Short mmCIF file of C-alpha atoms in Angstrom, two decimals:
data_model
loop_
_atom_site.label_atom_id
_atom_site.label_comp_id
_atom_site.label_asym_id
_atom_site.label_seq_id
_atom_site.Cartn_x
_atom_site.Cartn_y
_atom_site.Cartn_z
CA MET A 146 -1.23 0.98 51.47
CA THR A 147 -0.98 -2.73 52.33
CA SER A 148 -2.82 -4.32 55.20
CA PHE A 149 -2.22 -7.58 57.01
CA VAL A 150 -4.45 -9.40 59.39
CA ILE A 151 -3.08 -12.11 61.68
CA VAL A 152 -5.29 -14.70 63.29
CA GLU A 153 -3.97 -16.85 66.12
CA ASP A 154 -6.01 -19.89 67.13
CA ASN A 155 -4.68 -20.28 70.65
CA TYR A 156 -6.08 -19.95 74.18
CA LYS A 157 -3.68 -18.37 76.63
CA GLY A 158 -3.99 -18.07 80.39
CA ASN A 159 -4.05 -14.75 82.21
CA ALA A 160 -0.28 -14.69 82.67
CA GLU A 161 0.24 -15.11 78.93
CA LYS A 162 -2.35 -12.42 78.17
CA SER A 163 -0.51 -9.99 80.44
CA TYR A 164 2.72 -10.79 78.61
CA LYS A 165 1.05 -10.28 75.23
CA GLU A 166 -0.30 -6.91 76.32
CA GLN A 167 3.29 -5.75 76.92
CA ILE A 168 4.87 -7.22 73.80
CA ASN A 169 6.14 -4.75 71.20
CA LYS A 170 5.32 -4.76 67.51
CA GLU A 171 8.43 -6.63 66.31
CA GLU A 172 8.17 -9.33 69.00
CA LEU A 173 4.47 -9.79 68.25
CA LEU A 174 5.16 -10.25 64.54
CA ARG A 175 8.01 -12.71 65.15
CA ASN A 176 6.06 -14.73 67.73
CA VAL A 177 2.82 -15.01 65.76
CA ILE A 178 3.94 -15.14 62.13
CA ARG A 179 7.20 -17.02 62.65
CA ASN A 180 8.33 -16.20 59.11
CA CYS A 181 11.16 -13.64 58.70
CA SER A 182 10.24 -12.77 55.11
CA ILE A 183 6.67 -11.81 56.04
CA VAL A 184 7.80 -9.98 59.19
CA ASN A 185 10.28 -7.92 57.15
CA MET A 186 7.58 -7.07 54.58
CA VAL A 187 5.19 -5.59 57.15
CA GLU A 188 7.48 -4.37 59.91
CA HIS A 189 7.39 -0.70 58.79
CA LYS A 190 3.75 -0.55 57.71
CA ASP A 191 0.46 0.11 59.44
CA PHE A 192 -1.15 -3.26 60.04
CA ILE A 193 -3.99 -5.06 61.75
CA LEU A 194 -3.43 -8.44 63.33
CA TYR A 195 -6.18 -10.84 64.32
CA GLN A 196 -5.58 -13.96 66.42
CA PHE A 197 -7.90 -16.66 67.74
CA GLY A 198 -7.72 -20.18 69.00
CA HIS A 199 -7.36 -22.78 71.66
CA ASP A 200 -4.44 -25.26 71.34
CA GLY A 201 -2.93 -23.92 68.12
CA TYR A 202 -3.72 -20.85 66.11
CA ASN A 203 -4.54 -19.44 62.72
CA TRP A 204 -3.71 -15.85 61.99
CA SER A 205 -4.33 -13.16 59.43
CA LEU A 206 -2.65 -9.83 58.92
CA VAL A 207 -3.67 -6.86 56.79
CA ALA A 208 -0.98 -4.27 56.07
CA ASP A 209 -1.40 -0.89 54.46
CA ALA A 210 0.85 -0.91 51.39
CA ASP A 211 1.36 1.96 48.98
CA SER A 212 -1.07 0.87 46.29
CA CYS A 213 -3.12 -1.89 47.95
CA TYR A 214 -3.83 -3.76 51.16
CA MET A 215 -1.56 -6.76 51.62
CA VAL A 216 -3.31 -9.75 53.19
CA VAL A 217 -1.32 -12.57 54.77
CA ALA A 218 -2.74 -15.58 56.60
CA GLY A 219 -1.21 -18.61 58.24
CA SER A 220 -1.37 -21.26 60.89
CA SER A 221 0.84 -22.38 63.75
CA ILE A 222 -0.50 -25.89 63.26
CA ASN A 223 0.63 -26.59 59.69
CA GLY A 224 2.92 -23.62 58.96
CA VAL A 225 1.15 -22.76 55.69
CA ILE A 226 1.18 -19.05 54.77
CA ASN A 227 -0.96 -17.39 52.08
CA VAL A 228 -0.31 -13.91 50.68
CA ASP A 229 -2.81 -11.86 48.68
CA SER A 230 -3.73 -8.23 48.04
CA LEU A 231 -6.93 -6.19 47.99
CA PRO A 232 -7.70 -2.89 46.26
CA LYS A 233 -7.16 0.28 48.23
CA HIS A 234 -10.83 1.31 47.96
CA ASP A 235 -12.08 -1.38 50.40
CA GLN A 236 -14.38 0.56 52.78
CA LEU A 237 -14.10 -1.83 55.73
CA LEU A 238 -10.31 -1.73 55.71
CA SER A 239 -10.31 2.05 55.26
CA TRP A 240 -12.56 2.32 58.35
CA SER A 241 -10.24 -0.05 60.21
CA PHE A 242 -7.13 2.04 59.63
CA ASP A 243 -8.73 5.50 59.75
CA SER A 244 -11.68 5.41 62.16
CA LEU A 245 -11.28 2.37 64.43
CA PRO A 246 -8.44 3.74 66.59
CA GLU A 247 -10.13 7.14 67.00
CA LYS A 248 -13.59 5.77 67.81
CA ALA A 249 -12.16 3.16 70.22
CA LEU A 250 -10.78 5.89 72.48
CA ASN A 251 -14.29 6.51 73.88
CA MET A 252 -15.25 2.84 74.19
CA LYS A 253 -15.03 0.50 77.16
CA PRO A 254 -14.37 -3.21 76.41
CA ILE A 255 -16.85 -5.86 77.52
CA HIS A 256 -15.38 -9.26 78.43
CA HIS A 257 -16.86 -12.71 79.09
CA LYS A 258 -18.09 -13.07 82.66
CA THR A 259 -17.52 -16.83 82.65
CA TYR A 260 -14.72 -19.01 81.33
CA PHE A 261 -14.57 -19.13 77.54
CA PRO A 262 -11.89 -21.42 76.08
CA ILE A 263 -11.33 -19.60 72.78
CA TYR A 264 -8.87 -16.72 72.80
CA ARG A 265 -9.10 -13.97 70.19
CA ARG A 266 -7.37 -10.67 69.70
CA LEU A 267 -7.41 -7.88 67.13
CA ILE A 268 -4.55 -5.39 67.27
CA ALA A 269 -3.76 -2.35 65.12
CA TYR A 270 -0.25 -0.88 64.87
CA THR A 271 1.10 2.16 63.06
CA ASP A 272 4.17 2.04 60.85
CA ASN A 273 6.31 3.54 63.64
CA GLY A 274 5.38 0.76 66.08
CA ASN A 275 2.68 2.42 68.17
CA ARG A 276 -0.20 0.15 69.16
CA ILE A 277 -3.37 2.15 68.47
CA PHE A 278 -6.03 -0.49 69.18
CA ASP A 279 -6.11 -3.78 71.07
CA MET A 280 -9.34 -5.76 71.37
CA ASN A 281 -7.61 -8.39 73.58
CA ASP A 282 -10.44 -10.92 73.94
CA ALA A 283 -13.24 -8.34 74.29
CA ILE A 284 -16.66 -9.51 73.09
CA GLY A 285 -17.86 -5.97 72.39
CA TYR A 286 -17.64 -2.35 73.47
CA GLU A 287 -19.91 0.08 75.24
CA GLY A 288 -19.94 3.83 74.86
CA ALA A 289 -21.28 6.56 72.59
CA ASP A 290 -22.33 5.08 69.23
CA SER A 291 -21.32 1.58 70.40
CA ALA A 292 -23.94 -0.10 68.20
CA SER A 293 -22.31 1.24 65.03
CA PHE A 294 -18.79 0.63 66.38
CA ASN A 295 -19.58 -2.98 67.39
CA LYS A 296 -21.18 -3.65 64.00
CA GLU A 297 -18.09 -2.50 62.10
CA LEU A 298 -15.72 -4.24 64.53
CA GLY A 299 -17.75 -7.44 64.11
CA ARG A 300 -17.50 -7.13 60.32
CA LEU A 301 -13.74 -6.60 60.61
CA SER A 302 -13.33 -9.54 62.99
CA TYR A 303 -15.24 -11.85 60.65
CA PHE A 304 -13.27 -10.60 57.64
CA MET A 305 -10.03 -11.36 59.49
CA LEU A 306 -11.28 -14.78 60.58
CA TRP A 307 -12.34 -15.59 57.01
CA GLN A 308 -8.89 -14.59 55.74
CA ALA A 309 -7.16 -16.68 58.43
CA LEU A 310 -9.12 -19.80 57.57
CA HIS A 311 -7.87 -19.80 53.99
CA GLY A 312 -8.43 -23.52 53.42
CA HIS A 313 -11.98 -23.39 54.77
CA GLN A 314 -13.36 -20.27 53.08
CA ASP A 315 -15.59 -22.35 50.80
CA LYS A 316 -17.51 -23.51 53.91
CA MET A 317 -18.08 -19.98 55.25
CA PRO A 318 -20.21 -17.10 53.96
CA MET A 319 -18.12 -14.48 52.20
CA PRO A 320 -17.64 -11.32 54.28
CA ASP A 321 -19.83 -8.39 53.20
#
């Protein structure tokens, strides 16, 4: 199982967010990654995509491959793409693919009440193209067991951010 996380460092207005909510898996991959080789590698796999930013974006993608998680990160600013893999026994990524979509069904997103210039999004897709989770700029969730859910989602978001900022990882604490 290979996993990809995509991070986009880009703020989008409400009209763009509405468009992104409707975009399908293939369009999302092409628009964010902008690299046909990477898109073809993950197109038929379960994956998680994380995006954040303001005027440009960094992205990371984790895809569930047969024997490992595939991790890809890049930037719209400089076009650099990094590819790596992680062992299949990673507990956070296992939770992300197995439990996150199920637990999110009973959660209600919490959004900023005032303007916040940084856009971020975490999306999970299945291999057949179904979107099973979309954080879409939420800052947290409320619902049954939300404390545990928010803690794990926060860990996943930081992990994805850390992967996306490949050239700056030495300045950031390593994800736990």
